Coordinates of C-alpha atoms in Angstrom, one line a residue:
M1 CA -38.2 71.4 52.7
H2 CA -37.8 67.9 54.3
Q3 CA -37.7 65.0 52.3
Q4 CA -40.8 63.0 52.1
V5 CA -40.4 59.4 53.5
I6 CA -42.4 56.2 52.9
T7 CA -42.4 53.3 55.2
I8 CA -43.6 50.5 53.3
F9 CA -44.4 47.3 55.8
G10 CA -44.0 43.6 54.3
A11 CA -41.1 45.1 52.1
T12 CA -39.9 41.7 50.9
G13 CA -43.6 40.4 50.6
L14 CA -46.2 40.4 47.5
Q15 CA -48.0 44.2 48.3
G16 CA -45.1 45.7 50.0
G17 CA -42.5 45.0 47.3
S18 CA -45.1 46.0 44.4
V19 CA -45.2 49.4 46.3
I20 CA -41.7 49.4 46.8
K21 CA -41.3 48.9 42.5
T22 CA -43.5 51.5 42.1
F23 CA -41.8 53.9 44.1
L24 CA -38.6 53.0 42.5
G25 CA -39.4 53.4 38.9
D26 CA -42.1 56.3 38.8
R27 CA -41.1 59.7 37.8
K28 CA -44.0 61.1 39.8
L29 CA -42.6 59.9 42.9
K30 CA -39.1 60.8 42.2
G31 CA -37.5 62.1 45.8
W32 CA -39.1 60.1 48.2
L33 CA -36.9 58.5 50.4
I34 CA -38.1 54.6 50.4
R35 CA -37.7 52.8 53.8
G36 CA -38.8 49.0 53.6
V37 CA -39.4 46.9 56.9
T38 CA -38.8 43.3 57.0
R39 CA -38.4 41.1 59.8
N40 CA -34.5 40.0 58.4
A41 CA -32.4 42.5 56.8
S42 CA -30.1 40.4 56.2
S43 CA -32.2 38.4 53.8
E44 CA -31.1 37.9 50.1
K45 CA -34.5 39.9 49.3
A46 CA -33.5 42.6 51.8
R47 CA -30.1 43.0 50.6
D48 CA -31.4 43.6 47.0
L49 CA -33.3 46.0 47.7
A50 CA -31.0 47.7 49.6
A51 CA -28.8 47.5 47.0
K52 CA -31.3 49.3 44.7
G53 CA -31.3 52.2 47.4
V54 CA -34.3 51.2 49.6
E55 CA -33.9 52.3 53.4
V56 CA -33.9 48.4 54.8
V57 CA -35.1 48.7 58.5
E58 CA -36.1 45.8 60.9
A59 CA -39.1 45.3 62.9
N60 CA -40.9 42.5 64.5
L61 CA -44.9 43.4 64.2
N62 CA -45.3 42.0 67.4
D63 CA -43.1 44.4 69.4
R64 CA -44.4 47.6 69.4
V65 CA -41.2 49.5 69.9
S66 CA -39.3 48.3 66.8
V67 CA -42.7 49.0 64.7
L68 CA -42.7 52.9 66.4
K69 CA -38.9 53.0 65.7
A70 CA -39.3 51.9 62.1
V71 CA -42.0 54.6 61.3
Q72 CA -40.5 57.6 63.1
G73 CA -40.0 60.6 60.3
S74 CA -42.3 59.2 57.9
T75 CA -45.0 61.1 55.6
V76 CA -46.9 58.0 54.8
V77 CA -46.8 54.6 55.9
Y78 CA -48.1 51.4 54.0
G79 CA -49.4 48.8 56.6
V80 CA -50.0 45.2 55.6
T81 CA -49.9 42.0 57.8
N82 CA -50.2 38.5 56.9
Y83 CA -52.6 36.2 58.5
W84 CA -51.5 33.4 56.7
E85 CA -48.2 32.8 58.2
S86 CA -49.7 32.1 61.8
L87 CA -53.4 31.1 61.0
D88 CA -53.9 33.4 64.0
K89 CA -56.8 36.1 63.9
N90 CA -56.6 37.8 67.0
L91 CA -52.7 37.8 66.3
E92 CA -53.0 39.5 63.3
V93 CA -55.3 42.3 64.7
Q94 CA -52.7 42.5 67.3
Q95 CA -50.2 43.3 64.6
G96 CA -52.5 45.5 62.6
K97 CA -53.3 47.8 65.9
N98 CA -49.6 48.0 66.9
I99 CA -49.1 49.5 63.3
A100 CA -51.8 52.2 63.6
D101 CA -50.7 53.2 66.9
A102 CA -47.1 53.8 65.5
A103 CA -48.4 55.5 62.9
K104 CA -50.7 57.7 65.1
E105 CA -47.5 58.3 67.6
A106 CA -45.5 59.1 64.6
Q107 CA -48.0 61.8 63.3
V108 CA -47.8 60.7 59.7
Q109 CA -49.5 62.5 57.0
H110 CA -51.1 59.6 55.5
Y111 CA -51.6 56.1 56.7
I112 CA -52.6 53.4 54.2
W113 CA -53.7 50.1 55.6
S114 CA -54.2 47.0 53.8
S115 CA -58.0 46.1 54.7
L116 CA -60.8 44.0 53.5
P117 CA -64.8 43.7 54.2
N118 CA -65.8 42.6 57.4
I119 CA -67.8 39.5 56.4
T120 CA -69.4 38.7 59.6
K121 CA -71.1 41.6 60.4
R122 CA -70.3 45.3 59.5
K123 CA -68.1 47.3 61.9
H124 CA -68.5 51.8 61.6
I125 CA -66.6 53.6 64.0
A126 CA -66.8 57.3 62.7
I127 CA -64.8 59.9 65.1
G128 CA -63.4 63.2 64.4
P129 CA -62.3 64.8 60.8
F130 CA -60.5 62.0 59.5
A131 CA -63.0 58.9 60.1
R132 CA -65.4 59.8 57.8
E133 CA -68.1 57.5 56.2
Y134 CA -67.5 54.4 54.6
S135 CA -67.5 54.7 50.5
H136 CA -69.1 51.3 50.1
G137 CA -71.8 50.2 52.0
F138 CA -70.7 46.3 51.9
A139 CA -73.7 43.5 51.8
V140 CA -72.0 41.4 54.1
S141 CA -73.3 38.0 54.9
G142 CA -74.7 38.7 58.5
G143 CA -73.3 35.6 60.2
V144 CA -74.0 33.3 57.2
L145 CA -70.6 33.6 56.4
S146 CA -68.4 33.6 59.8
C147 CA -65.1 31.8 59.4
V148 CA -63.4 34.2 56.8
Y149 CA -61.2 35.2 59.7
H150 CA -58.5 37.1 57.5
F151 CA -61.3 39.5 56.1
D152 CA -62.9 40.1 59.7
S153 CA -59.4 40.7 60.9
K154 CA -58.4 43.3 58.7
A155 CA -62.0 45.0 58.9
E156 CA -61.3 45.0 62.7
V157 CA -58.1 46.8 62.2
E158 CA -59.9 49.1 59.8
S159 CA -62.3 49.9 62.5
Y160 CA -59.5 50.7 65.2
V161 CA -57.6 53.0 62.7
R162 CA -61.0 55.0 62.2
S163 CA -61.2 55.2 66.1
L164 CA -57.7 57.1 66.2
D165 CA -59.0 59.8 64.5
I166 CA -55.8 60.0 61.9
P167 CA -55.7 60.8 58.3
A168 CA -55.9 57.5 56.8
S169 CA -57.1 55.2 53.8
F170 CA -57.4 51.9 53.4
F171 CA -56.8 49.8 50.2
M172 CA -59.0 46.5 49.5
P173 CA -57.4 44.0 47.7
G174 CA -59.2 41.7 45.2
L175 CA -58.6 38.3 44.5
Y176 CA -55.2 37.4 43.5
A177 CA -54.7 36.2 39.9
S178 CA -52.3 33.9 41.0
N179 CA -54.9 32.0 43.2
L180 CA -56.6 31.4 39.5
T181 CA -53.7 29.5 37.9
T182 CA -52.0 27.9 41.0
N183 CA -55.2 26.5 42.9
L184 CA -58.5 26.8 40.8
I185 CA -57.6 25.9 37.2
K186 CA -55.9 22.8 36.8
K187 CA -54.5 20.3 34.6
T188 CA -56.3 17.2 34.9
P189 CA -54.4 14.2 33.8
L190 CA -57.1 11.6 34.1
E191 CA -59.3 13.3 31.9
D192 CA -56.3 15.1 29.6
G193 CA -58.0 18.9 29.8
W194 CA -57.9 21.8 32.0
R195 CA -60.8 22.4 34.9
F196 CA -61.8 25.3 36.6
F197 CA -62.6 24.0 40.4
L198 CA -64.8 26.3 42.1
P199 CA -67.1 25.8 45.3
A200 CA -69.6 28.3 43.5
P201 CA -71.4 28.7 40.1
S202 CA -69.9 29.7 37.1
T203 CA -71.5 32.9 37.1
A204 CA -69.6 34.2 40.3
E205 CA -68.3 37.4 40.3
I206 CA -64.4 37.0 40.6
P207 CA -62.8 40.6 41.6
F208 CA -59.5 40.3 39.4
F209 CA -56.1 41.7 41.1
D210 CA -52.7 41.3 40.0
V211 CA -50.6 42.1 43.1
N212 CA -48.1 43.5 41.4
D213 CA -50.5 46.3 40.6
T214 CA -50.6 47.0 44.1
G215 CA -48.0 50.2 44.1
K216 CA -50.1 51.3 41.4
F217 CA -53.0 51.9 43.7
V218 CA -51.2 53.5 46.5
K219 CA -49.4 55.5 44.3
G220 CA -52.9 57.2 43.2
M221 CA -53.8 57.2 46.9
I222 CA -50.7 59.0 47.2
L223 CA -51.2 61.4 44.8
N224 CA -54.8 62.1 45.5
R225 CA -54.7 62.1 49.7
E226 CA -57.2 64.7 49.7
Q227 CA -60.1 62.9 48.0
V228 CA -59.1 59.3 49.5
L229 CA -58.7 60.0 53.1
G230 CA -61.4 58.0 55.1
K231 CA -61.7 55.8 51.9
Q232 CA -61.6 52.4 51.0
I233 CA -60.2 51.6 47.8
L234 CA -61.2 48.5 45.7
G235 CA -57.8 46.8 44.3
A236 CA -59.3 45.1 41.1
S237 CA -59.2 45.5 37.6
N238 CA -62.9 44.4 36.9
Y239 CA -65.1 41.4 37.9
M240 CA -64.9 38.3 35.8
T241 CA -66.9 35.1 36.1
P242 CA -65.5 31.7 35.8
A243 CA -67.1 31.3 32.3
E244 CA -65.6 34.2 31.0
A245 CA -62.3 33.4 32.2
I246 CA -62.5 29.7 30.4
E247 CA -63.6 31.8 27.2
T248 CA -60.7 34.1 27.5
F249 CA -58.2 30.5 28.1
K250 CA -59.9 29.2 25.2
S251 CA -59.2 32.2 22.8
L252 CA -55.5 32.3 24.0
F253 CA -54.8 28.5 23.8
P254 CA -57.3 26.9 21.3
K255 CA -55.4 23.6 21.2
A256 CA -55.6 23.2 25.2
G257 CA -59.0 24.7 25.2
E258 CA -60.5 21.9 23.3
N259 CA -61.0 20.3 26.6
V260 CA -61.5 23.0 29.3
A261 CA -64.6 23.2 31.1
F262 CA -65.8 24.5 34.8
V263 CA -66.6 22.4 38.3
E264 CA -69.0 23.3 40.7
M265 CA -67.6 21.3 43.6
T266 CA -69.6 20.6 46.7
H267 CA -68.8 22.2 49.6
D268 CA -67.8 18.9 51.5
A269 CA -65.6 18.2 48.3
Y270 CA -63.7 21.3 48.3
R271 CA -63.3 20.9 52.2
G272 CA -61.8 17.7 51.7
V273 CA -59.3 18.6 49.0
L274 CA -57.9 21.4 51.3
T275 CA -57.7 19.0 54.6
S276 CA -56.2 16.0 52.2
Q277 CA -53.3 18.5 51.5
G278 CA -52.8 19.2 55.3
L279 CA -54.8 22.2 55.7
P280 CA -56.8 22.5 59.4
A281 CA -60.3 22.1 59.1
F282 CA -61.0 25.4 60.2
A283 CA -58.4 26.9 57.7
A284 CA -60.2 25.0 54.8
E285 CA -63.4 25.9 55.9
E286 CA -62.3 29.9 55.8
L287 CA -61.0 29.4 52.2
L288 CA -64.3 27.6 51.1
Q289 CA -66.7 30.4 52.9
N290 CA -64.0 33.3 51.1
L291 CA -65.0 31.6 47.6
R292 CA -69.1 31.0 48.4
L293 CA -68.6 35.0 49.2
L294 CA -68.0 35.7 45.4
A295 CA -71.3 34.3 44.5
E296 CA -73.7 34.7 47.8
F297 CA -72.9 38.0 48.8
G298 CA -70.2 39.6 46.7
Y299 CA -66.7 40.2 47.5
Y300 CA -67.1 43.5 47.6
G301 CA -70.8 43.5 48.3
R302 CA -71.0 44.2 44.2
A303 CA -69.7 47.4 44.7
K304 CA -69.1 49.3 41.6
L305 CA -65.1 49.7 40.7
D306 CA -65.3 53.3 38.9
E307 CA -64.5 55.5 41.8
S308 CA -61.4 53.4 43.0
H309 CA -60.3 53.3 39.4
A310 CA -60.5 57.4 38.7
I311 CA -57.4 57.9 41.1
L312 CA -55.1 55.8 38.7
D313 CA -52.6 57.2 36.5
D314 CA -51.3 53.3 35.1
E315 CA -53.3 50.5 33.2
L316 CA -54.0 47.7 35.5
M317 CA -53.2 43.9 34.5
T318 CA -55.9 42.4 32.6
W319 CA -56.8 38.3 32.8
T320 CA -55.7 38.0 29.0
Q321 CA -52.5 39.2 29.8
F322 CA -52.2 37.6 33.1
A323 CA -53.0 34.3 31.5
R324 CA -50.5 34.7 28.5
C325 CA -47.4 34.9 30.9
A326 CA -48.6 32.6 33.6
K327 CA -45.8 30.0 33.9
E328 CA -48.8 27.4 34.8
F329 CA -49.7 27.6 31.3
E330 CA -46.3 27.7 29.6
G331 CA -45.9 26.0 26.4
L332 CA -49.7 25.6 25.8
E333 CA -51.0 26.4 22.3

């Protein structure tokens, strides 16, 4: 019997790194050859992976030949792209298609694409035995939110993958927990307190997701292959509102919590903060609409998470656990 091989794109990144860590340490995945794909096999992170037994290979997502070479002989491929490196929707779509084409040509047994919902409109292609119905009918914006490019680009690639008629599943990560502690919950020196800033109401539902849990979801998808083929797995621990997040903050840090509050920012104010930090206006609008999505339409269209959790062996990170260990909150009482 040939050794099973998982090829993981973005090996030195957050999602890919989590998948590799899971495969290195989980007894249920023992015996797999772990192949990590990176642009620079000589980087410190890549060398660290190689020292742990990962087969590190180089590939450029814009170079179809190198991508195909990287996935040859793979049993499973985990594909992920990073829109924020280029801020170019069309480039990300092409990169995603390059990985998908390579997975098809290499005849992988299971292709897992890191996807997201199409916010502008719903695209649905179902051809062949592996291109099954969407498992969640997302309530999208119908054009109201038309600038969330990093969602729509990944959804466009998902539609393309479905059209290829290959055995595939789709992992859909929630809102990174690190965004809460680095971008949304901040110390305000002038008011000597903490504020949760959001261009949406305090009742908005945040799909809480620690990116370090990516590997737990991918493990579940691989061990339950037949169950998840053609389906979208929602990568979130739970839905949490800003009001609930603040209450947890107060319970963890009673002294700091004496002066913590939620601030609903106007859309103009939020755009202004981002552009003042050097972000292009179109990207500022994109991030604004991304957060408006939470309250206006639902990140996942308010789909339940139970089906996605059913494939998991491992407990997911909670906001309480994450906040307690967050470096941004270090030293708080």
